[in-house]
Amino acid sequence: MAADANNFVHVDRAGSVACMRGQRGRLIRYLDGRLEIDDNGAENAIRPFVVGCKNWLFSEHRARKAKVSASLYGLLETANTNDLAPFTYLRHLFERIPAARILEEFDALLPWNRVPRLAQKSV
C-alpha cells in the first residue's frame, strides 16, 4: 500500500485478493460457526482471576502464586469449555496424574480427550 499527497491509500487489489484466497480455510471456520469472531467469552471467564491477581499485588511470592493459579484456572475453564464438570474432572485428573509416565498417558488426561462418564456437567 502506498499513500499519495492527499493521504489516500492505494491498495493492490490483485495482491489483496490473492491473500484472501490463501486465508479461505481460516475464514470458513468463522462463517460456519465453529469459532467466535470475538473473545468476549474468554475475557469474561478470566475476569475473576484478574481481580484475584490484584489481591496478590503485595504478596511475597506473587509470580509463583499467579502462575499456579493461572494453570489451575486454565484447567477449570478448559474443562468447562469441553462440557465437563470441573470438580469431577479435577478429581479424575489428580487421581491419574501420579500413574502417568509417558506423553500419551498425559495426553489422554486432557479435557478434550474426556472420559464419557465425566461429561455430565450440570447446568
PDB file of N, CA and C in Angstrom, residues 11-88:
ATOM      1  N   VAL A  11      -4.549   0.610  -2.743  1.00  0.00           N
ATOM      2  CA  VAL A  11      -4.445  -0.801  -2.389  1.00  0.00           C
ATOM      3  C   VAL A  11      -4.200  -1.618  -3.639  1.00  0.00           C
ATOM      4  N   ASP A  12      -3.290  -2.555  -3.526  1.00  0.00           N
ATOM      5  CA  ASP A  12      -3.053  -3.511  -4.602  1.00  0.00           C
ATOM      6  C   ASP A  12      -4.160  -4.560  -4.528  1.00  0.00           C
ATOM      7  N   ARG A  13      -5.201  -4.375  -5.339  1.00  0.00           N
ATOM      8  CA  ARG A  13      -6.371  -5.263  -5.243  1.00  0.00           C
ATOM      9  C   ARG A  13      -6.031  -6.705  -5.609  1.00  0.00           C
ATOM     10  N   ALA A  14      -5.201  -6.891  -6.606  1.00  0.00           N
ATOM     11  CA  ALA A  14      -4.832  -8.257  -7.000  1.00  0.00           C
ATOM     12  C   ALA A  14      -4.108  -8.959  -5.860  1.00  0.00           C
ATOM     13  N   GLY A  15      -3.212  -8.229  -5.199  1.00  0.00           N
ATOM     14  CA  GLY A  15      -2.497  -8.811  -4.058  1.00  0.00           C
ATOM     15  C   GLY A  15      -3.433  -9.109  -2.902  1.00  0.00           C
ATOM     16  N   SER A  16      -4.401  -8.235  -2.680  1.00  0.00           N
ATOM     17  CA  SER A  16      -5.372  -8.442  -1.602  1.00  0.00           C
ATOM     18  C   SER A  16      -6.225  -9.668  -1.865  1.00  0.00           C
ATOM     19  N   VAL A  17      -6.667  -9.831  -3.103  1.00  0.00           N
ATOM     20  CA  VAL A  17      -7.484 -10.996  -3.466  1.00  0.00           C
ATOM     21  C   VAL A  17      -6.663 -12.273  -3.325  1.00  0.00           C
ATOM     22  N   ALA A  18      -5.423 -12.239  -3.747  1.00  0.00           N
ATOM     23  CA  ALA A  18      -4.554 -13.420  -3.622  1.00  0.00           C
ATOM     24  C   ALA A  18      -4.356 -13.778  -2.150  1.00  0.00           C
ATOM     25  N   CYS A  19      -4.164 -12.781  -1.316  1.00  0.00           N
ATOM     26  CA  CYS A  19      -4.004 -13.014   0.117  1.00  0.00           C
ATOM     27  C   CYS A  19      -5.289 -13.602   0.706  1.00  0.00           C
ATOM     28  N   MET A  20      -6.425 -13.061   0.306  1.00  0.00           N
ATOM     29  CA  MET A  20      -7.713 -13.532   0.804  1.00  0.00           C
ATOM     30  C   MET A  20      -7.938 -14.997   0.420  1.00  0.00           C
ATOM     31  N   ARG A  21      -7.585 -15.359  -0.800  1.00  0.00           N
ATOM     32  CA  ARG A  21      -7.759 -16.752  -1.235  1.00  0.00           C
ATOM     33  C   ARG A  21      -6.913 -17.692  -0.397  1.00  0.00           C
ATOM     34  N   GLY A  22      -5.744 -17.235  -0.001  1.00  0.00           N
ATOM     35  CA  GLY A  22      -4.878 -18.055   0.833  1.00  0.00           C
ATOM     36  C   GLY A  22      -5.407 -18.237   2.245  1.00  0.00           C
ATOM     37  N   GLN A  23      -6.350 -17.400   2.654  1.00  0.00           N
ATOM     38  CA  GLN A  23      -6.915 -17.456   4.004  1.00  0.00           C
ATOM     39  C   GLN A  23      -8.306 -18.070   4.029  1.00  0.00           C
ATOM     40  N   ARG A  24      -8.752 -18.630   2.926  1.00  0.00           N
ATOM     41  CA  ARG A  24     -10.115 -19.140   2.816  1.00  0.00           C
ATOM     42  C   ARG A  24     -10.458 -20.145   3.906  1.00  0.00           C
ATOM     43  N   GLY A  25      -9.567 -21.071   4.196  1.00  0.00           N
ATOM     44  CA  GLY A  25      -9.816 -22.082   5.220  1.00  0.00           C
ATOM     45  C   GLY A  25     -10.062 -21.468   6.589  1.00  0.00           C
ATOM     46  N   ARG A  26      -9.303 -20.450   6.919  1.00  0.00           N
ATOM     47  CA  ARG A  26      -9.474 -19.782   8.211  1.00  0.00           C
ATOM     48  C   ARG A  26     -10.777 -18.998   8.257  1.00  0.00           C
ATOM     49  N   LEU A  27     -11.125 -18.361   7.138  1.00  0.00           N
ATOM     50  CA  LEU A  27     -12.365 -17.597   7.077  1.00  0.00           C
ATOM     51  C   LEU A  27     -13.580 -18.507   7.215  1.00  0.00           C
ATOM     52  N   ILE A  28     -13.532 -19.674   6.599  1.00  0.00           N
ATOM     53  CA  ILE A  28     -14.658 -20.615   6.641  1.00  0.00           C
ATOM     54  C   ILE A  28     -14.970 -21.027   8.076  1.00  0.00           C
ATOM     55  N   ARG A  29     -13.951 -21.175   8.923  1.00  0.00           N
ATOM     56  CA  ARG A  29     -14.182 -21.551  10.322  1.00  0.00           C
ATOM     57  C   ARG A  29     -15.068 -20.538  11.035  1.00  0.00           C
ATOM     58  N   TYR A  30     -14.902 -19.268  10.696  1.00  0.00           N
ATOM     59  CA  TYR A  30     -15.759 -18.236  11.294  1.00  0.00           C
ATOM     60  C   TYR A  30     -17.149 -18.261  10.691  1.00  0.00           C
ATOM     61  N   LEU A  31     -17.212 -18.473   9.398  1.00  0.00           N
ATOM     62  CA  LEU A  31     -18.502 -18.412   8.718  1.00  0.00           C
ATOM     63  C   LEU A  31     -19.408 -19.589   9.062  1.00  0.00           C
ATOM     64  N   ASP A  32     -18.843 -20.765   9.333  1.00  0.00           N
ATOM     65  CA  ASP A  32     -19.692 -21.918   9.657  1.00  0.00           C
ATOM     66  C   ASP A  32     -20.001 -22.028  11.146  1.00  0.00           C
ATOM     67  N   GLY A  33     -19.517 -21.059  11.945  1.00  0.00           N
ATOM     68  CA  GLY A  33     -19.885 -21.005  13.354  1.00  0.00           C
ATOM     69  C   GLY A  33     -19.011 -21.805  14.294  1.00  0.00           C
ATOM     70  N   ARG A  34     -17.928 -22.418  13.800  1.00  0.00           N
ATOM     71  CA  ARG A  34     -17.057 -23.190  14.690  1.00  0.00           C
ATOM     72  C   ARG A  34     -16.256 -22.294  15.622  1.00  0.00           C
ATOM     73  N   LEU A  35     -15.974 -21.077  15.216  1.00  0.00           N
ATOM     74  CA  LEU A  35     -15.193 -20.153  16.034  1.00  0.00           C
ATOM     75  C   LEU A  35     -15.974 -18.868  16.256  1.00  0.00           C
ATOM     76  N   GLU A  36     -15.768 -18.285  17.412  1.00  0.00           N
ATOM     77  CA  GLU A  36     -16.370 -16.983  17.703  1.00  0.00           C
ATOM     78  C   GLU A  36     -15.511 -15.899  17.053  1.00  0.00           C
ATOM     79  N   ILE A  37     -16.134 -14.846  16.600  1.00  0.00           N
ATOM     80  CA  ILE A  37     -15.405 -13.755  15.964  1.00  0.00           C
ATOM     81  C   ILE A  37     -14.717 -12.868  17.001  1.00  0.00           C
ATOM     82  N   ASP A  38     -15.152 -12.942  18.247  1.00  0.00           N
ATOM     83  CA  ASP A  38     -14.521 -12.151  19.303  1.00  0.00           C
ATOM     84  C   ASP A  38     -14.118 -13.063  20.452  1.00  0.00           C
ATOM     85  N   ASP A  39     -13.466 -12.499  21.430  1.00  0.00           N
ATOM     86  CA  ASP A  39     -13.024 -13.300  22.571  1.00  0.00           C
ATOM     87  C   ASP A  39     -13.708 -12.867  23.866  1.00  0.00           C
ATOM     88  N   ASN A  40     -14.939 -12.378  23.760  1.00  0.00           N
ATOM     89  CA  ASN A  40     -15.666 -11.932  24.953  1.00  0.00           C
ATOM     90  C   ASN A  40     -15.838 -13.060  25.969  1.00  0.00           C
ATOM     91  N   GLY A  41     -16.102 -14.256  25.494  1.00  0.00           N
ATOM     92  CA  GLY A  41     -16.261 -15.385  26.411  1.00  0.00           C
ATOM     93  C   GLY A  41     -15.003 -15.640  27.215  1.00  0.00           C
ATOM     94  N   ALA A  42     -13.856 -15.601  26.547  1.00  0.00           N
ATOM     95  CA  ALA A  42     -12.583 -15.816  27.239  1.00  0.00           C
ATOM     96  C   ALA A  42     -12.300 -14.673  28.217  1.00  0.00           C
ATOM     97  N   GLU A  43     -12.581 -13.457  27.791  1.00  0.00           N
ATOM     98  CA  GLU A  43     -12.342 -12.315  28.677  1.00  0.00           C
ATOM     99  C   GLU A  43     -13.224 -12.377  29.918  1.00  0.00           C
ATOM    100  N   ASN A  44     -14.479 -12.743  29.734  1.00  0.00           N
ATOM    101  CA  ASN A  44     -15.383 -12.856  30.880  1.00  0.00           C
ATOM    102  C   ASN A  44     -14.962 -13.995  31.805  1.00  0.00           C
ATOM    103  N   ALA A  45     -14.431 -15.064  31.217  1.00  0.00           N
ATOM    104  CA  ALA A  45     -14.016 -16.210  32.026  1.00  0.00           C
ATOM    105  C   ALA A  45     -12.814 -15.878  32.904  1.00  0.00           C
ATOM    106  N   ILE A  46     -11.905 -15.033  32.423  1.00  0.00           N
ATOM    107  CA  ILE A  46     -10.707 -14.752  33.214  1.00  0.00           C
ATOM    108  C   ILE A  46     -10.859 -13.538  34.127  1.00  0.00           C
ATOM    109  N   ARG A  47     -11.961 -12.832  34.036  1.00  0.00           N
ATOM    110  CA  ARG A  47     -12.138 -11.633  34.860  1.00  0.00           C
ATOM    111  C   ARG A  47     -11.955 -11.918  36.353  1.00  0.00           C
ATOM    112  N   PRO A  48     -12.550 -12.983  36.912  1.00  0.00           N
ATOM    113  CA  PRO A  48     -12.329 -13.246  38.344  1.00  0.00           C
ATOM    114  C   PRO A  48     -10.854 -13.495  38.673  1.00  0.00           C
ATOM    115  N   PHE A  49     -10.140 -14.127  37.778  1.00  0.00           N
ATOM    116  CA  PHE A  49      -8.713 -14.378  38.004  1.00  0.00           C
ATOM    117  C   PHE A  49      -7.943 -13.059  38.051  1.00  0.00           C
ATOM    118  N   VAL A  50      -8.273 -12.143  37.160  1.00  0.00           N
ATOM    119  CA  VAL A  50      -7.585 -10.852  37.128  1.00  0.00           C
ATOM    120  C   VAL A  50      -7.847 -10.081  38.421  1.00  0.00           C
ATOM    121  N   VAL A  51      -9.074 -10.147  38.912  1.00  0.00           N
ATOM    122  CA  VAL A  51      -9.383  -9.498  40.189  1.00  0.00           C
ATOM    123  C   VAL A  51      -8.563 -10.144  41.306  1.00  0.00           C
ATOM    124  N   GLY A  52      -8.429 -11.468  41.271  1.00  0.00           N
ATOM    125  CA  GLY A  52      -7.608 -12.176  42.256  1.00  0.00           C
ATOM    126  C   GLY A  52      -6.157 -11.742  42.205  1.00  0.00           C
ATOM    127  N   CYS A  53      -5.636 -11.471  40.995  1.00  0.00           N
ATOM    128  CA  CYS A  53      -4.247 -11.019  40.860  1.00  0.00           C
ATOM    129  C   CYS A  53      -4.018  -9.722  41.620  1.00  0.00           C
ATOM    130  N   LYS A  54      -5.000  -8.856  41.608  1.00  0.00           N
ATOM    131  CA  LYS A  54      -4.857  -7.589  42.333  1.00  0.00           C
ATOM    132  C   LYS A  54      -4.739  -7.846  43.836  1.00  0.00           C
ATOM    133  N   ASN A  55      -5.357  -8.909  44.309  1.00  0.00           N
ATOM    134  CA  ASN A  55      -5.254  -9.245  45.722  1.00  0.00           C
ATOM    135  C   ASN A  55      -3.854  -9.721  46.093  1.00  0.00           C
ATOM    136  N   TRP A  56      -3.097 -10.247  45.132  1.00  0.00           N
ATOM    137  CA  TRP A  56      -1.758 -10.758  45.411  1.00  0.00           C
ATOM    138  C   TRP A  56      -0.684  -9.715  45.160  1.00  0.00           C
ATOM    139  N   LEU A  57      -1.073  -8.508  44.855  1.00  0.00           N
ATOM    140  CA  LEU A  57      -0.129  -7.477  44.460  1.00  0.00           C
ATOM    141  C   LEU A  57       1.042  -7.343  45.427  1.00  0.00           C
ATOM    142  N   PHE A  58       0.764  -7.405  46.702  1.00  0.00           N
ATOM    143  CA  PHE A  58       1.835  -7.220  47.676  1.00  0.00           C
ATOM    144  C   PHE A  58       2.244  -8.534  48.342  1.00  0.00           C
ATOM    145  N   SER A  59       1.870  -9.634  47.749  1.00  0.00           N
ATOM    146  CA  SER A  59       2.249 -10.939  48.268  1.00  0.00           C
ATOM    147  C   SER A  59       3.733 -11.194  48.000  1.00  0.00           C
ATOM    148  N   GLU A  60       4.361 -11.921  48.896  1.00  0.00           N
ATOM    149  CA  GLU A  60       5.796 -12.150  48.800  1.00  0.00           C
ATOM    150  C   GLU A  60       6.184 -12.965  47.561  1.00  0.00           C
ATOM    151  N   HIS A  61       5.416 -13.983  47.238  1.00  0.00           N
ATOM    152  CA  HIS A  61       5.750 -14.869  46.113  1.00  0.00           C
ATOM    153  C   HIS A  61       4.686 -14.767  45.029  1.00  0.00           C
ATOM    154  N   ARG A  62       4.312 -13.565  44.661  1.00  0.00           N
ATOM    155  CA  ARG A  62       3.172 -13.377  43.768  1.00  0.00           C
ATOM    156  C   ARG A  62       3.370 -13.991  42.391  1.00  0.00           C
ATOM    157  N   ALA A  63       4.578 -13.982  41.836  1.00  0.00           N
ATOM    158  CA  ALA A  63       4.785 -14.533  40.495  1.00  0.00           C
ATOM    159  C   ALA A  63       4.507 -16.041  40.488  1.00  0.00           C
ATOM    160  N   ARG A  64       5.024 -16.740  41.486  1.00  0.00           N
ATOM    161  CA  ARG A  64       4.797 -18.193  41.564  1.00  0.00           C
ATOM    162  C   ARG A  64       3.323 -18.489  41.809  1.00  0.00           C
ATOM    163  N   LYS A  65       2.708 -17.743  42.713  1.00  0.00           N
ATOM    164  CA  LYS A  65       1.292 -17.965  43.014  1.00  0.00           C
ATOM    165  C   LYS A  65       0.426 -17.658  41.807  1.00  0.00           C
ATOM    166  N   ALA A  66       0.762 -16.619  41.082  1.00  0.00           N
ATOM    167  CA  ALA A  66      -0.012 -16.265  39.889  1.00  0.00           C
ATOM    168  C   ALA A  66       0.107 -17.354  38.828  1.00  0.00           C
ATOM    169  N   LYS A  67       1.289 -17.926  38.668  1.00  0.00           N
ATOM    170  CA  LYS A  67       1.487 -18.983  37.669  1.00  0.00           C
ATOM    171  C   LYS A  67       0.696 -20.236  38.041  1.00  0.00           C
ATOM    172  N   VAL A  68       0.741 -20.618  39.302  1.00  0.00           N
ATOM    173  CA  VAL A  68      -0.011 -21.786  39.771  1.00  0.00           C
ATOM    174  C   VAL A  68      -1.509 -21.552  39.611  1.00  0.00           C
ATOM    175  N   SER A  69      -1.968 -20.373  40.003  1.00  0.00           N
ATOM    176  CA  SER A  69      -3.391 -20.058  39.877  1.00  0.00           C
ATOM    177  C   SER A  69      -3.824 -20.036  38.423  1.00  0.00           C
ATOM    178  N   ALA A  70      -2.995 -19.471  37.553  1.00  0.00           N
ATOM    179  CA  ALA A  70      -3.327 -19.427  36.129  1.00  0.00           C
ATOM    180  C   ALA A  70      -3.429 -20.832  35.553  1.00  0.00           C
ATOM    181  N   SER A  71      -2.534 -21.716  35.957  1.00  0.00           N
ATOM    182  CA  SER A  71      -2.577 -23.102  35.475  1.00  0.00           C
ATOM    183  C   SER A  71      -3.846 -23.804  35.937  1.00  0.00           C
ATOM    184  N   LEU A  72      -4.166 -23.656  37.202  1.00  0.00           N
ATOM    185  CA  LEU A  72      -5.366 -24.287  37.744  1.00  0.00           C
ATOM    186  C   LEU A  72      -6.622 -23.709  37.111  1.00  0.00           C
ATOM    187  N   TYR A  73      -6.679 -22.392  36.994  1.00  0.00           N
ATOM    188  CA  TYR A  73      -7.841 -21.751  36.397  1.00  0.00           C
ATOM    189  C   TYR A  73      -7.976 -22.140  34.932  1.00  0.00           C
ATOM    190  N   GLY A  74      -6.845 -22.261  34.231  1.00  0.00           N
ATOM    191  CA  GLY A  74      -6.873 -22.711  32.841  1.00  0.00           C
ATOM    192  C   GLY A  74      -7.452 -24.109  32.711  1.00  0.00           C
ATOM    193  N   LEU A  75      -7.063 -24.995  33.616  1.00  0.00           N
ATOM    194  CA  LEU A  75      -7.631 -26.353  33.619  1.00  0.00           C
ATOM    195  C   LEU A  75      -9.137 -26.323  33.843  1.00  0.00           C
ATOM    196  N   LEU A  76      -9.572 -25.515  34.809  1.00  0.00           N
ATOM    197  CA  LEU A  76     -11.002 -25.432  35.115  1.00  0.00           C
ATOM    198  C   LEU A  76     -11.800 -24.891  33.929  1.00  0.00           C
ATOM    199  N   GLU A  77     -11.311 -23.842  33.326  1.00  0.00           N
ATOM    200  CA  GLU A  77     -12.034 -23.241  32.204  1.00  0.00           C
ATOM    201  C   GLU A  77     -12.015 -24.150  30.973  1.00  0.00           C
ATOM    202  N   THR A  78     -10.912 -24.859  30.750  1.00  0.00           N
ATOM    203  CA  THR A  78     -10.850 -25.779  29.619  1.00  0.00           C
ATOM    204  C   THR A  78     -11.809 -26.941  29.841  1.00  0.00           C
ATOM    205  N   ALA A  79     -11.885 -27.432  31.070  1.00  0.00           N
ATOM    206  CA  ALA A  79     -12.855 -28.486  31.386  1.00  0.00           C
ATOM    207  C   ALA A  79     -14.271 -27.961  31.160  1.00  0.00           C
ATOM    208  N   ASN A  80     -14.531 -26.760  31.620  1.00  0.00           N
ATOM    209  CA  ASN A  80     -15.834 -26.133  31.445  1.00  0.00           C
ATOM    210  C   ASN A  80     -16.187 -25.996  29.965  1.00  0.00           C
ATOM    211  N   THR A  81     -15.232 -25.547  29.166  1.00  0.00           N
ATOM    212  CA  THR A  81     -15.437 -25.377  27.727  1.00  0.00           C
ATOM    213  C   THR A  81     -15.728 -26.703  27.043  1.00  0.00           C
ATOM    214  N   ASN A  82     -15.156 -27.785  27.564  1.00  0.00           N
ATOM    215  CA  ASN A  82     -15.368 -29.117  26.985  1.00  0.00           C
ATOM    216  C   ASN A  82     -16.534 -29.848  27.646  1.00  0.00           C
ATOM    217  N   ASP A  83     -17.427 -29.087  28.293  1.00  0.00           N
ATOM    218  CA  ASP A  83     -18.651 -29.623  28.910  1.00  0.00           C
ATOM    219  C   ASP A  83     -18.391 -30.679  29.980  1.00  0.00           C
ATOM    220  N   LEU A  84     -17.340 -30.484  30.743  1.00  0.00           N
ATOM    221  CA  LEU A  84     -17.046 -31.368  31.865  1.00  0.00           C
ATOM    222  C   LEU A  84     -17.368 -30.652  33.168  1.00  0.00           C
ATOM    223  N   ALA A  85     -17.796 -31.399  34.156  1.00  0.00           N
ATOM    224  CA  ALA A  85     -17.986 -30.839  35.487  1.00  0.00           C
ATOM    225  C   ALA A  85     -16.588 -30.580  36.053  1.00  0.00           C
ATOM    226  N   PRO A  86     -16.215 -29.333  36.320  1.00  0.00           N
ATOM    227  CA  PRO A  86     -14.832 -29.026  36.720  1.00  0.00           C
ATOM    228  C   PRO A  86     -14.331 -29.804  37.931  1.00  0.00           C
ATOM    229  N   PHE A  87     -15.133 -29.918  39.000  1.00  0.00           N
ATOM    230  CA  PHE A  87     -14.674 -30.630  40.190  1.00  0.00           C
ATOM    231  C   PHE A  87     -14.436 -32.108  39.872  1.00  0.00           C
ATOM    232  N   THR A  88     -15.350 -32.712  39.132  1.00  0.00           N
ATOM    233  CA  THR A  88     -15.212 -34.125  38.756  1.00  0.00           C
ATOM    234  C   THR A  88     -13.979 -34.324  37.886  1.00  0.00           C
TER     235      THR A  88
END
